[in-house]
Coordinates of C-alpha atoms in Angstrom, one line a residue:
X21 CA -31.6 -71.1 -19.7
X22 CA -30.7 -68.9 -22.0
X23 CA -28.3 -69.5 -24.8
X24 CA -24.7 -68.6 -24.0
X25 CA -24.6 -65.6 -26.6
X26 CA -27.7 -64.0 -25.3
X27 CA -27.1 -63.9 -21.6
X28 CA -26.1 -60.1 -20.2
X29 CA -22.1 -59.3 -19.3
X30 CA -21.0 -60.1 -15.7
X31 CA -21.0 -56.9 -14.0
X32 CA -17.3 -55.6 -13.5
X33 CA -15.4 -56.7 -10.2
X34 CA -14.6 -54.4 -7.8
X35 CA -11.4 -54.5 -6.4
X36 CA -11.8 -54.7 -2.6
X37 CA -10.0 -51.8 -1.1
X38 CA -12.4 -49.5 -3.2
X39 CA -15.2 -51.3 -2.0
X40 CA -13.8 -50.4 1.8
X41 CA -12.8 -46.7 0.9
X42 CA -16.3 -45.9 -0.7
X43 CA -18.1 -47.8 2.0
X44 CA -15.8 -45.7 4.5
X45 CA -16.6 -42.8 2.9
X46 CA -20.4 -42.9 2.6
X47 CA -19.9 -43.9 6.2
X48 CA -18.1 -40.9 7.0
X49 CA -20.5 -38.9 5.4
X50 CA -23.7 -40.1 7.1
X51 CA -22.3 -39.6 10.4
X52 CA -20.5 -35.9 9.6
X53 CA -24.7 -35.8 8.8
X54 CA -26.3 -37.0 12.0
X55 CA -23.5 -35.1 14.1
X56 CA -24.8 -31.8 12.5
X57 CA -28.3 -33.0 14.1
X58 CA -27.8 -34.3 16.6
X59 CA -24.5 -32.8 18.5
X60 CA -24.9 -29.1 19.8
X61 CA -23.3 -26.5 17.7
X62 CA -20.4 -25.3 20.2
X63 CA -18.9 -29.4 20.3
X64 CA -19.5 -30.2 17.2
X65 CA -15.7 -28.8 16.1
X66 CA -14.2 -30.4 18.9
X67 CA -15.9 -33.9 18.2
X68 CA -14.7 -33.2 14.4
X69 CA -11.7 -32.5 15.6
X70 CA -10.5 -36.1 17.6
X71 CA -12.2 -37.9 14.7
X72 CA -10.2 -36.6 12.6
X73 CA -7.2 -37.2 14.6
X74 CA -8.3 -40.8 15.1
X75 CA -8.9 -41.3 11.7
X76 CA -5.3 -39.7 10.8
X77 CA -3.5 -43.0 12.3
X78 CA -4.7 -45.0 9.5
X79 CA -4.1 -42.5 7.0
X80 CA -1.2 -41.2 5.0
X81 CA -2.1 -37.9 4.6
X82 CA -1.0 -34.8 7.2
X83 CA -2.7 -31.9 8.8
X84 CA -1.2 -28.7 9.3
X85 CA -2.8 -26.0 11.1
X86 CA -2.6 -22.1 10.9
X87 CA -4.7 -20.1 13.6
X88 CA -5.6 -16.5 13.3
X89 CA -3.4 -15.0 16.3
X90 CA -0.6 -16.4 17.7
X91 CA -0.8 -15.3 21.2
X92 CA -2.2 -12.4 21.4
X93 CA -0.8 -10.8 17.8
X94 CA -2.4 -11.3 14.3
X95 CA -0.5 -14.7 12.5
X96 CA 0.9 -13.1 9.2
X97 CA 0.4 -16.4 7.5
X98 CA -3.1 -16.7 8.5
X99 CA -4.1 -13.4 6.9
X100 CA -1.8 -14.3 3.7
X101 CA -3.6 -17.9 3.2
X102 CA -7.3 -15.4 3.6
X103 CA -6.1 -13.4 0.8
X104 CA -4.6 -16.0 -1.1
X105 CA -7.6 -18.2 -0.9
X106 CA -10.4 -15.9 -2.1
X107 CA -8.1 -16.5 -5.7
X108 CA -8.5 -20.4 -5.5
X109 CA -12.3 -21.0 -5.5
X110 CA -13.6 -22.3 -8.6
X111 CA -16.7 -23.3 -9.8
X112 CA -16.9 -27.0 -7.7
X113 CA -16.6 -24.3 -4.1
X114 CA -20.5 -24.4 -3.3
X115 CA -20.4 -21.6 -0.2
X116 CA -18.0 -18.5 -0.4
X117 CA -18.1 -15.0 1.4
X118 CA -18.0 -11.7 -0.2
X119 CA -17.9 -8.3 1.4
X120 CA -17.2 -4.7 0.7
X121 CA -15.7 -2.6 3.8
X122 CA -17.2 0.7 3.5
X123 CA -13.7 2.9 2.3
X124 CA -12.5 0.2 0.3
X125 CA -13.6 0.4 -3.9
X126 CA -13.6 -3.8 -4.3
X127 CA -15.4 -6.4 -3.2
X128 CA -13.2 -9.2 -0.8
X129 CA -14.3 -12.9 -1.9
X130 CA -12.9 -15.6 1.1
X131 CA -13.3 -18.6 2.4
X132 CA -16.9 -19.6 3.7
X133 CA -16.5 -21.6 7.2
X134 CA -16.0 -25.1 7.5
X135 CA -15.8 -25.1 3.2
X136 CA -13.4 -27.0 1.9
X137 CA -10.7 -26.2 -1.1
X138 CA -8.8 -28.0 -2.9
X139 CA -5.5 -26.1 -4.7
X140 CA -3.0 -27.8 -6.6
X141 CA 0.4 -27.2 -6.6
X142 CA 3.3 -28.5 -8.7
X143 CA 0.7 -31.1 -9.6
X144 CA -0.2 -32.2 -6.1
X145 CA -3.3 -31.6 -4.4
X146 CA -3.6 -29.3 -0.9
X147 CA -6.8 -29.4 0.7
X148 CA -8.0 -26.4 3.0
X149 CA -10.6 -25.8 5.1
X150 CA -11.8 -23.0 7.2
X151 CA -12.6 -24.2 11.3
X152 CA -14.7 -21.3 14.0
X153 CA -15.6 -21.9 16.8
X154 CA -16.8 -19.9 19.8
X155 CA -14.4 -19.4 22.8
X156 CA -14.5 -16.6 25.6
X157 CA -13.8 -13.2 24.9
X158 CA -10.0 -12.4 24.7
X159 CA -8.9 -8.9 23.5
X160 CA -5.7 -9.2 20.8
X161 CA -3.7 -6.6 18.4
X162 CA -6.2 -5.3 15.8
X163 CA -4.9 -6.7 12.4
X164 CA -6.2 -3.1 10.7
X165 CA -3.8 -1.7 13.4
X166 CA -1.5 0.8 11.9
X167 CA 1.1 -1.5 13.7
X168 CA 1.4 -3.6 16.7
X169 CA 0.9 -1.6 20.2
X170 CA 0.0 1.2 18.0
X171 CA -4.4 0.7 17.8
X172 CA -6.8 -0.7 20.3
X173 CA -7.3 -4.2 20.9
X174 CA -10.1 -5.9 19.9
X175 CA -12.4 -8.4 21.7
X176 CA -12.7 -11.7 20.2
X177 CA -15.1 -14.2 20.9
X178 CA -14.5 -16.8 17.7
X179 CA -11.4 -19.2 16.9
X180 CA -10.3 -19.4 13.8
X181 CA -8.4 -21.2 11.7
X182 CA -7.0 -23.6 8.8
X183 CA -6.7 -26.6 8.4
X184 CA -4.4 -28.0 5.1
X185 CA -4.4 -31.7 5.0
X186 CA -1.5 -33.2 2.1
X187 CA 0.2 -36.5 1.9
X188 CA 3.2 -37.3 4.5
X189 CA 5.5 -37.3 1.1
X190 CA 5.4 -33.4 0.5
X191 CA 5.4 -32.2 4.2
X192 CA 8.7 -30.7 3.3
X193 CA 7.6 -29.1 -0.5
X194 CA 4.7 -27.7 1.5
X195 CA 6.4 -25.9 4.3
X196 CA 9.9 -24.6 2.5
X197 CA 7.6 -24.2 -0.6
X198 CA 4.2 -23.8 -0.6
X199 CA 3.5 -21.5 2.5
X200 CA 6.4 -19.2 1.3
X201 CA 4.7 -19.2 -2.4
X202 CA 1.2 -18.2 -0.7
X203 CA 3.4 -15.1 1.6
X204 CA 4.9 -13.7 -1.7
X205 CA 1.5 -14.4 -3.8
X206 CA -0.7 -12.3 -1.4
X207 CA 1.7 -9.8 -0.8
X208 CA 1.4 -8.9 -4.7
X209 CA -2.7 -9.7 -4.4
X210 CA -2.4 -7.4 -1.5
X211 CA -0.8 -4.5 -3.6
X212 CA -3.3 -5.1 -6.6
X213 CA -6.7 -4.6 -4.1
X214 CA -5.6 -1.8 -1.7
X215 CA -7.0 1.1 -1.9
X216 CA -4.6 4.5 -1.1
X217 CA -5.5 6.3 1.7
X218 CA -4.0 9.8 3.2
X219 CA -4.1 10.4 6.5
X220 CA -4.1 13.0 8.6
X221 CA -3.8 13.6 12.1
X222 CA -6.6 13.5 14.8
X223 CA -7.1 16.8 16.4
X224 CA -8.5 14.9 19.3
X225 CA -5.7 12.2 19.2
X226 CA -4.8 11.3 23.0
X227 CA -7.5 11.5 24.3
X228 CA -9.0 7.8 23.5
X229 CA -6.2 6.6 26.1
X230 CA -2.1 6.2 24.8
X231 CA -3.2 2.9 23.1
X232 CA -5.5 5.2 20.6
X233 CA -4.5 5.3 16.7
X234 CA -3.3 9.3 16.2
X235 CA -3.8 9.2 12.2
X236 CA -7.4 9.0 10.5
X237 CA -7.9 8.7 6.4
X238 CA -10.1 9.0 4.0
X239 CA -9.3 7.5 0.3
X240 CA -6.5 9.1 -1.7
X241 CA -8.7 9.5 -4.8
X242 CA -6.2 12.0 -6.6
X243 CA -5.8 11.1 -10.3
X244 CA -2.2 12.9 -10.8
X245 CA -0.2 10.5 -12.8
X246 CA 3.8 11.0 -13.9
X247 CA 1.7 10.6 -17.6
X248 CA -0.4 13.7 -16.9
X249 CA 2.1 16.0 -14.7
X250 CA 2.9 19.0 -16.3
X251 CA 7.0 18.3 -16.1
X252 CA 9.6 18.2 -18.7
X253 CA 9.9 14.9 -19.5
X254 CA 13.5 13.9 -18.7
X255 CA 12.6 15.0 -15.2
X256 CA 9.9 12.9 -15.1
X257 CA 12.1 9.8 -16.1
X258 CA 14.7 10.5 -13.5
X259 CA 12.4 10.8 -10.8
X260 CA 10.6 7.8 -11.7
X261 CA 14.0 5.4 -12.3
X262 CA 14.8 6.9 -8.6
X263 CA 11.6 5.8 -7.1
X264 CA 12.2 2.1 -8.7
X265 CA 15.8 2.1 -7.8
X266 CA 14.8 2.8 -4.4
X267 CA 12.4 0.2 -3.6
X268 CA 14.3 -2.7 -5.4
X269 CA 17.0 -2.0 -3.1
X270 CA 16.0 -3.4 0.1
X271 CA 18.9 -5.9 0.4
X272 CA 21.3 -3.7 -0.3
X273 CA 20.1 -1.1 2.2
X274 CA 20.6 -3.8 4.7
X275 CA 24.0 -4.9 3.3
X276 CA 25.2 -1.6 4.1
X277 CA 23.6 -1.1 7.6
X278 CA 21.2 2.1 6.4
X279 CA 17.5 2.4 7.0
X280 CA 15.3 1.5 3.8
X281 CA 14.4 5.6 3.2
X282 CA 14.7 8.4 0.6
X283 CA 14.1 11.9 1.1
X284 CA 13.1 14.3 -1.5
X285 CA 13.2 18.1 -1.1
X286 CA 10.7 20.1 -3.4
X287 CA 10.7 23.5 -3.8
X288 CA 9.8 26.4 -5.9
X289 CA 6.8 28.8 -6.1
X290 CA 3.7 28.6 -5.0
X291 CA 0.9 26.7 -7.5
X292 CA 3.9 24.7 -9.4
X293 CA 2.6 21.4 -8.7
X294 CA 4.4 19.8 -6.0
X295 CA 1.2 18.3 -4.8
X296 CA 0.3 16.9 -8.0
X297 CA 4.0 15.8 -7.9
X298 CA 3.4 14.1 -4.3
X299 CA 0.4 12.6 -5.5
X300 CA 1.7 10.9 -8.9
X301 CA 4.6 9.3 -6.6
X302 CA 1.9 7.9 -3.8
X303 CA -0.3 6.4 -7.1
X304 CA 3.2 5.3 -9.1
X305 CA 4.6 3.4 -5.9
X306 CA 0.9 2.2 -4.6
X307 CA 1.8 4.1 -1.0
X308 CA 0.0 5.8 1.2
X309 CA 0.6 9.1 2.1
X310 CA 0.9 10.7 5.6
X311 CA 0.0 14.2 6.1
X312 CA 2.3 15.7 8.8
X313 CA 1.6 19.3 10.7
X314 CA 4.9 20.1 12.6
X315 CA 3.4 23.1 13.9
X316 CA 0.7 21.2 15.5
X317 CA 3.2 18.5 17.7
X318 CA 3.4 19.3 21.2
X319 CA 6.4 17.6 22.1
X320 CA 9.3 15.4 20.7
X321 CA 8.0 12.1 22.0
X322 CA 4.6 12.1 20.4
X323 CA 6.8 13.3 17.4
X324 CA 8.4 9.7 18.1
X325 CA 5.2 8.1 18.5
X326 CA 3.4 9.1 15.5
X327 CA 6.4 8.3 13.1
X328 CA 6.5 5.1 14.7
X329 CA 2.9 4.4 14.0
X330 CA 3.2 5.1 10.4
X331 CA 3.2 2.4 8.0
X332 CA 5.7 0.9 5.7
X333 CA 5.5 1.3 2.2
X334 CA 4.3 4.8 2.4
X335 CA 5.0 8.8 1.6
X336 CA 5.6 10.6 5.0
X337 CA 4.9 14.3 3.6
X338 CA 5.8 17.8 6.0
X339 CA 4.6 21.1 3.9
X340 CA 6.4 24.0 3.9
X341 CA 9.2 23.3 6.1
X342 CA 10.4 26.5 6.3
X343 CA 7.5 28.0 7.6
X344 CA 8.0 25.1 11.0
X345 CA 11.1 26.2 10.9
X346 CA 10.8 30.2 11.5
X347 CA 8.3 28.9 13.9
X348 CA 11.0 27.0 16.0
X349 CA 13.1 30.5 15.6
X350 CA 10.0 32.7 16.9
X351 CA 9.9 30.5 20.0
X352 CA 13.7 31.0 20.6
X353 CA 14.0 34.3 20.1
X354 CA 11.0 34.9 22.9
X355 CA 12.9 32.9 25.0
X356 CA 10.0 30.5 25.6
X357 CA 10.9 27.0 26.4
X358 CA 10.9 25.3 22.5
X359 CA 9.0 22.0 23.6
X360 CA 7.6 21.8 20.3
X361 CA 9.3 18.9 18.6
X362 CA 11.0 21.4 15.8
X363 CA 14.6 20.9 17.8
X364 CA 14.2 17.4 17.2
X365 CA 14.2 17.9 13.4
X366 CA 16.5 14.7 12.9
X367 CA 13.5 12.5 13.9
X368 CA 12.0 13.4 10.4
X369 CA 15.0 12.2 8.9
X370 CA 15.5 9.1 6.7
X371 CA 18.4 7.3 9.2
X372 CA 16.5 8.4 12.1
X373 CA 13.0 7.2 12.2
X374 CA 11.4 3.8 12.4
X375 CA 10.0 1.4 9.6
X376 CA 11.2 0.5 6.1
X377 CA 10.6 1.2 2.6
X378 CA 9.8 4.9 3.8
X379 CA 9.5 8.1 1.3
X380 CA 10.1 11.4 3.2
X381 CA 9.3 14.7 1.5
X382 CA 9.6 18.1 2.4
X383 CA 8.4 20.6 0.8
X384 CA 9.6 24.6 0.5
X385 CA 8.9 28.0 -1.5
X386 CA 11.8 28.7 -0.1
X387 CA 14.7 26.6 -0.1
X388 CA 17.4 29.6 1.0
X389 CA 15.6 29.6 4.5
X390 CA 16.5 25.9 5.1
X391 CA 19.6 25.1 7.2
X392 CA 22.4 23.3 5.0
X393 CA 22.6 20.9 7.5
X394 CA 18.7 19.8 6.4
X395 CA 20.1 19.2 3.1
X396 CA 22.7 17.2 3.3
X397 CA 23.0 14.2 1.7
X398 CA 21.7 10.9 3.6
X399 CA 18.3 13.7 4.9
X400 CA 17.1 15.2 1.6
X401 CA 18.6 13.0 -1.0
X402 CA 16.8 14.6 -4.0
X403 CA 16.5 17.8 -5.0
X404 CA 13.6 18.6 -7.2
X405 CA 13.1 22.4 -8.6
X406 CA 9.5 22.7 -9.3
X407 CA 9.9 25.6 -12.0
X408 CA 7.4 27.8 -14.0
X409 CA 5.8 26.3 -16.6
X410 CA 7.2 25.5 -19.7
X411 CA 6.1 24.8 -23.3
X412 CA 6.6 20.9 -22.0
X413 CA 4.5 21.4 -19.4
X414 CA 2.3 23.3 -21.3
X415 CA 1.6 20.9 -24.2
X416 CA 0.9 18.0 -21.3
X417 CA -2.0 20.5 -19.6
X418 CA -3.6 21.4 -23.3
X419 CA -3.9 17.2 -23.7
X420 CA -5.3 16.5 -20.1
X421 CA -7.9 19.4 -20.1
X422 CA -8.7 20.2 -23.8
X423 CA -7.8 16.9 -25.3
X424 CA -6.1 18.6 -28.3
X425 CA -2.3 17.9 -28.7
X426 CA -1.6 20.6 -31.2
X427 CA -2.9 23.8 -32.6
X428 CA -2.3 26.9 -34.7
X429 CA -1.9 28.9 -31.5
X430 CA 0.8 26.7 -29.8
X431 CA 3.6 28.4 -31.1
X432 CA 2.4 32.1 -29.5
X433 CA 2.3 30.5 -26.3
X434 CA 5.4 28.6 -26.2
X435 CA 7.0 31.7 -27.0
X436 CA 5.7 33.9 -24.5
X437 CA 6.1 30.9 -21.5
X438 CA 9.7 31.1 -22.5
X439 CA 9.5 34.6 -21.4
X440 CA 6.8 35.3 -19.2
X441 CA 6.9 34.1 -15.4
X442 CA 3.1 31.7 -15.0
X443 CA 2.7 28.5 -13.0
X444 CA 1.2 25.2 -14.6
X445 CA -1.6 26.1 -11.9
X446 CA -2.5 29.2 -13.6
X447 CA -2.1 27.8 -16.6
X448 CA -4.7 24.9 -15.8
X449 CA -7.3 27.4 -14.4
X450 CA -7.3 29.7 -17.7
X451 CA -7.6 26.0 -19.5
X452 CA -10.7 25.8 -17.4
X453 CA -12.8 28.8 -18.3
X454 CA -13.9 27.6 -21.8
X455 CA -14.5 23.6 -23.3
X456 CA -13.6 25.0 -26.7
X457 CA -10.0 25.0 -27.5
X458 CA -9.6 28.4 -29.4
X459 CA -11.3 30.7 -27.1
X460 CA -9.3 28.9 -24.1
X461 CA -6.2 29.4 -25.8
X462 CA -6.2 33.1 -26.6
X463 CA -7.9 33.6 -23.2
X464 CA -3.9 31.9 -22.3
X465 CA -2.3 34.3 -24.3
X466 CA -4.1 37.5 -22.8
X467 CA -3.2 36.2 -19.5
X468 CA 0.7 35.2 -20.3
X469 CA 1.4 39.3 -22.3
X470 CA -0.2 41.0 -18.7
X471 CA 2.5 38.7 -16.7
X472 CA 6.1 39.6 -16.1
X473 CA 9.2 38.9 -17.7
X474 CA 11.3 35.6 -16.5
X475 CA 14.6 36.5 -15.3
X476 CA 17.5 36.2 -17.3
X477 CA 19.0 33.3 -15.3
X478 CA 15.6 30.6 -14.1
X479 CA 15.2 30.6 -10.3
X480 CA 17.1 27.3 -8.8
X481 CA 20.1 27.3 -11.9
X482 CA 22.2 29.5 -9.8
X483 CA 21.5 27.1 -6.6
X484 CA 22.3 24.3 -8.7
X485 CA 25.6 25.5 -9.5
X486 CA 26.1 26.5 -6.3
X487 CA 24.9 23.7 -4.1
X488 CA 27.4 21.3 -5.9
X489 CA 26.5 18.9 -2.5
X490 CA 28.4 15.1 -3.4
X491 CA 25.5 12.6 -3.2
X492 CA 22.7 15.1 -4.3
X493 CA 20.5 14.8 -7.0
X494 CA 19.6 18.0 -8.5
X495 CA 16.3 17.6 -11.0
X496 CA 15.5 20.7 -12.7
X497 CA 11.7 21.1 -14.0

């Protein structure tokens, strides 16, 4: 025997109940195992399913389950959690998904099936885990629907859904909590990954049956910024703290009883840059932008129909208005029955239509052809003269396309474009014709001596004065 000092330390005691749990668990684990083997694919969540649940009575923890569809419509919390969850996986996650749809510019990371999570939040851990299983076909909403009724359903032949599992304690923290923290946390996710579109209507829309989506889009790739437009800048700054005013207002909207919409009349000559204008507001705000040809609706209902199957948080745009509306006039002065949905001009406007957090926006090169009544307050709320271009304006093109922000030569030209009538578009295609700064700029000044003279009073100043409309914002470029 050997002496008391040399014999090895009695191996540590463990306490019982861990001896149970990790003999549990390693039992757990060996039959999860042999099920995979042994029980056929199509039962195995099922048999997973009522073990869990038997196992639940001696537990203290709770599950909580969100499916994909309730009934027959996408479950907005299910597609939140999706989002939400592809931000959660760390390094311990063994099995995740990636994919890149084919018009999107990022690649999605999600949950892998039957993976399991484990977030934490206000220090307490949530586990999740993704469930499929195969069921018969049923056809339900298309989630990429433009909105509910609107696209056509889709057959689905999987079940799917999550599984949280948390202790009894915080059932409350993680349903008044936790599931609103993931809604609001993958709306803004949501808004950081999407990719713009503009759409544009189907000439062949109808004819895929009523339940058929109208609109079609490609990727709104246009790189107009407020920081590159060629506007004065206090214009710039008003329209942009009217855009933010607008969409932080939704509770007041509601308060008052008015439909979450702005409209925004621009007009002015041809080639002064109210695309480029449209197109900074759709990449400012993160909307998409819908393309509307009035002249191409055949009657007021499918009017109806295609505004309500537009999306929220987007730019609703109708191009030379005036030009539908002498159209509309043509058709009544021939006496023809006016089908065409340009009596029904009120659906276009911002208390009229359906959907929130709209942006309307007509546009005009001739605002003295519109009907007052389309410019009243509470239709076209905004006002915004899209002018010749200025030395402003002028200075902002010579930075985007020749990179130079001054010049010996900038002082000619700012005097002639304060008399000379030439539109930033003009001005940006004489930029154009040579990389090197000097020849570009001269070849400016020989086009702005051949132009005419600008008027003693500036188009739209005398239609300001005039105008004088209460609730109209006037923004002269």
């Amino acid at each position: 025997m050997l002496p008391k000092t040399q014999r090895p330390p009695p191996h540590p005691r463990i306490p019982p109940i861990l001896s149970a749990a990790a003999s549990a668990a390693a039992t757990a684990m060996v039959l999860r195992s042999l099920a995979k083997d042994l029980i056929p694919r199509d039962l195995q969540h099922e048999v997973f399913l009522r073990l869990r649940r038997f196992l639940s009575r001696f537990s203290s923890e709770l599950t909580l389950t969100v499916d994909e569809y309730d009934g027959l419509y996408p479950n907005i919390l299910f597609q939140a959690a999706e989002t939400y969850l592809g931000t959660v996986i760390t390094p311990d996650t063994k099995r995740f998904r990636a994919s890149k749809p084919e018009r999107e510019k990022r690649i999605k990371v999600s949950v892998e099936k039957d993976e399991e999570l484990t977030d934490w939040f206000g220090g307490v851990p949530i586990k999740w885990r993704l469930f499929c299983k195969d069921t018969p076909g049923k056809y339900v909403v298309n989630p990429d629907s433009l909105g509910y009724g609107c696209g056509a359903p889709t057959l689905k032949t999987e079940a799917r859904c999550f599984e949280l599992v948390f202790h009894k304690k915080i059932k409350d923290k993680v349903i008044n909590e936790y599931l609103p923290y993931i809604l609001e946390k993958s709306k803004i996710l949501k808004e950081e990954q999407r990719t713009l579109k503009l759409w544009t209507l189907k000439i062949e829309r109808g004819m895929g049956g009523p339940r058929s989506k109208p609109w079609q889009s490609v990727n709104l790739d246009h790189p107009s910024t407020f920081d590159t437009l060629a506007m004065e800048l206090d214009a710039k700054e008003n329209i942009m703290a009217d855009l933010q005013r607008f969409v932080k207002r939704k509770e007041f909207y509601r308060r008052v009883g008015k439909a979450w919409k702005r409209g925004y009349l621009l007009y002015g000559p041809p080639g002064t840059g109210k695309s480029s204008l449209i197109a900074a507001m759709a990449n400012y705000l993160n909307f998409d932008v819908y393309d509307l040809e009035l002249t191409a609706m055949r009657s007021n209902s499918e009017l109806r129909n295609l505004l309500i199957s537009t999306a929220n948080q987007s730019i609703l745009v109708v191009e030379d208005i005036d030009c539908s509306i002498e159209l509309q006039d043509r058709f009544k002065a021939a006496k023809k029955p006016v089908g065409k949905p340009l009596v029904a001009m009120d659906l276009l406007q911002p208390d009229q239509g359906c959907g929130d957090e709209r942006i309307i926006i007509f546009t005009t090169n001739h605002k003295e052809r519109l009907d007052p009544a389309l410019l009243r307050p509470g239709r076209m709320d905004v006002h915004i003269h899209m002018s010749y271009c200025t030395p402003c304006g002028f200075r902002m093109l010579a930075q985007n396309y020749l990179e130079i922000s001054e010049h010996p030569l900038f002082t000619e030209i700012e005097r002639l474009l304060k008399m000379k009538k030439v539109t930033p578009a003009e001005v940006g295609e004489q930029l154009l014709r040579n990389e090197e700064a000097e020849s570009a700029l001269r070849g400016l000044i020989e086009l702005l001596e051949e132009k005419e003279e600008v008027e003693e009073v500036k188009a739209g100043q005398v239609e300001q004065k005039e105008s004088g409309s209460e609730g109209v914002t006037e923004l002269e470029n």
